[in-house]
Amino acid sequence: MFIPVGCSAPSFKEFTLIMPAVSVGNVGQFATDLVISTLHMPRVGYFHSDCLVPMVGNNPYATSPEDSSELSTNAEVYSLPDLKLAVLQIRAPIIQTKYRQFRKSVVSWIKTNEFSKVVLLSSCHAHHRDDRQLLSTPLRYLLTPALQSVVGDGLQKLDWKEMEKVSAFPGISDTEQRLYIPGGGVTKTLYADCCSEGIPLAVLLIFCSEGDNMPHAFALVNYLNEWLHLVEKPGNVAARWKIPSSWKLLFGSGFPPALF
């Protein structure tokens, strides 16, 4: 359920919605952080759901001591009306028994607000790649039929690679193919839900492993920027993304000197 910050709920009609999947390496969440931080997007509300692990913390995008004490929750919505852009940032895992309920609430919210398109940023286990995927870029995309008819040709000009289907019974039969996104969290099932509901959704994902996934986040958000042009690129230089202050403690505060 969306709870606005102010007295009235903002209108998201014809907006583009960007949201992450809680997936391997948290790459989608990191990439979403970069979008919010770089564009200085103000928070317009909260997405309250008992499907997410409860969480509260300090402002992850603080720029001064004054705003660092602001609290943030497990799912918040940010918006820039000038760009017709909204972002749903999810900071906590989905409770395992409530995956379906969470997907239903997200799909319902998307349909109610009449977003023009939705972009899901995700990731997938690198060690599950087949030979075709090992010999090409680690970036992939998927489009629902509702979005394919609108932007399909445009994405082909970008020379992107669509996520391949793999054999349902490898080594036995190649006749039955399936979509396989290990480590992608709700990516596959949310994509299927949006296909059946006629929602214009694009999935942008990257193959990765657990570890320092900041480089993967930059790769994924640059991939997104090729399409939506959120940040201008000076010449042939990569887009400049602003790292949020919360990333300073991404791997803790270091080893205590007393240990040595």
Short mmCIF file of N, CA and C in Angstrom, two decimals, residues 39 75 87 127 139 141 156 169 173-174 179 210-211 232 234 248:
data_model
loop_
_atom_site.label_atom_id
_atom_site.label_comp_id
_atom_site.label_asym_id
_atom_site.label_seq_id
_atom_site.Cartn_x
_atom_site.Cartn_y
_atom_site.Cartn_z
N LEU A 39 20.11 12.07 -9.41
CA LEU A 39 19.05 12.98 -9.83
C LEU A 39 18.45 13.77 -8.66
N ALA A 75 10.89 0.19 2.01
CA ALA A 75 10.43 0.44 0.64
C ALA A 75 9.91 1.87 0.55
N VAL A 87 10.57 6.21 -8.78
CA VAL A 87 11.44 5.11 -8.39
C VAL A 87 10.91 4.48 -7.11
N HIS A 127 27.54 -18.04 -12.56
CA HIS A 127 28.05 -19.40 -12.76
C HIS A 127 27.03 -20.34 -13.41
N LEU A 139 25.18 -8.38 -19.93
CA LEU A 139 23.93 -7.65 -19.79
C LEU A 139 22.84 -8.26 -20.68
N TYR A 141 18.22 -8.32 -21.47
CA TYR A 141 16.94 -7.64 -21.25
C TYR A 141 15.79 -8.57 -21.61
N GLN A 156 16.42 -2.70 -30.35
CA GLN A 156 17.26 -3.42 -31.31
C GLN A 156 18.36 -2.52 -31.86
N PHE A 169 15.14 -29.61 -20.04
CA PHE A 169 15.77 -30.89 -19.67
C PHE A 169 17.12 -30.99 -20.39
N SER A 173 16.68 -33.44 -23.75
CA SER A 173 15.88 -32.94 -24.86
C SER A 173 16.00 -31.42 -24.92
N ASP A 174 16.11 -30.89 -26.14
CA ASP A 174 16.20 -29.45 -26.33
C ASP A 174 14.92 -28.87 -26.91
N LEU A 179 12.51 -19.95 -19.55
CA LEU A 179 13.25 -18.80 -19.05
C LEU A 179 13.86 -19.19 -17.71
N GLU A 210 28.23 -12.95 -5.92
CA GLU A 210 28.28 -12.20 -4.67
C GLU A 210 29.67 -11.62 -4.46
N GLY A 211 29.74 -10.47 -3.81
CA GLY A 211 31.03 -9.83 -3.54
C GLY A 211 30.89 -8.33 -3.65
N GLU A 232 23.15 12.93 -18.81
CA GLU A 232 23.88 13.21 -20.04
C GLU A 232 25.32 12.72 -19.92
N PRO A 234 29.12 13.31 -21.15
CA PRO A 234 29.99 14.29 -21.81
C PRO A 234 30.89 13.63 -22.86
N LYS A 248 29.57 4.46 1.90
CA LYS A 248 30.86 4.53 2.59
C LYS A 248 31.02 3.39 3.58
#
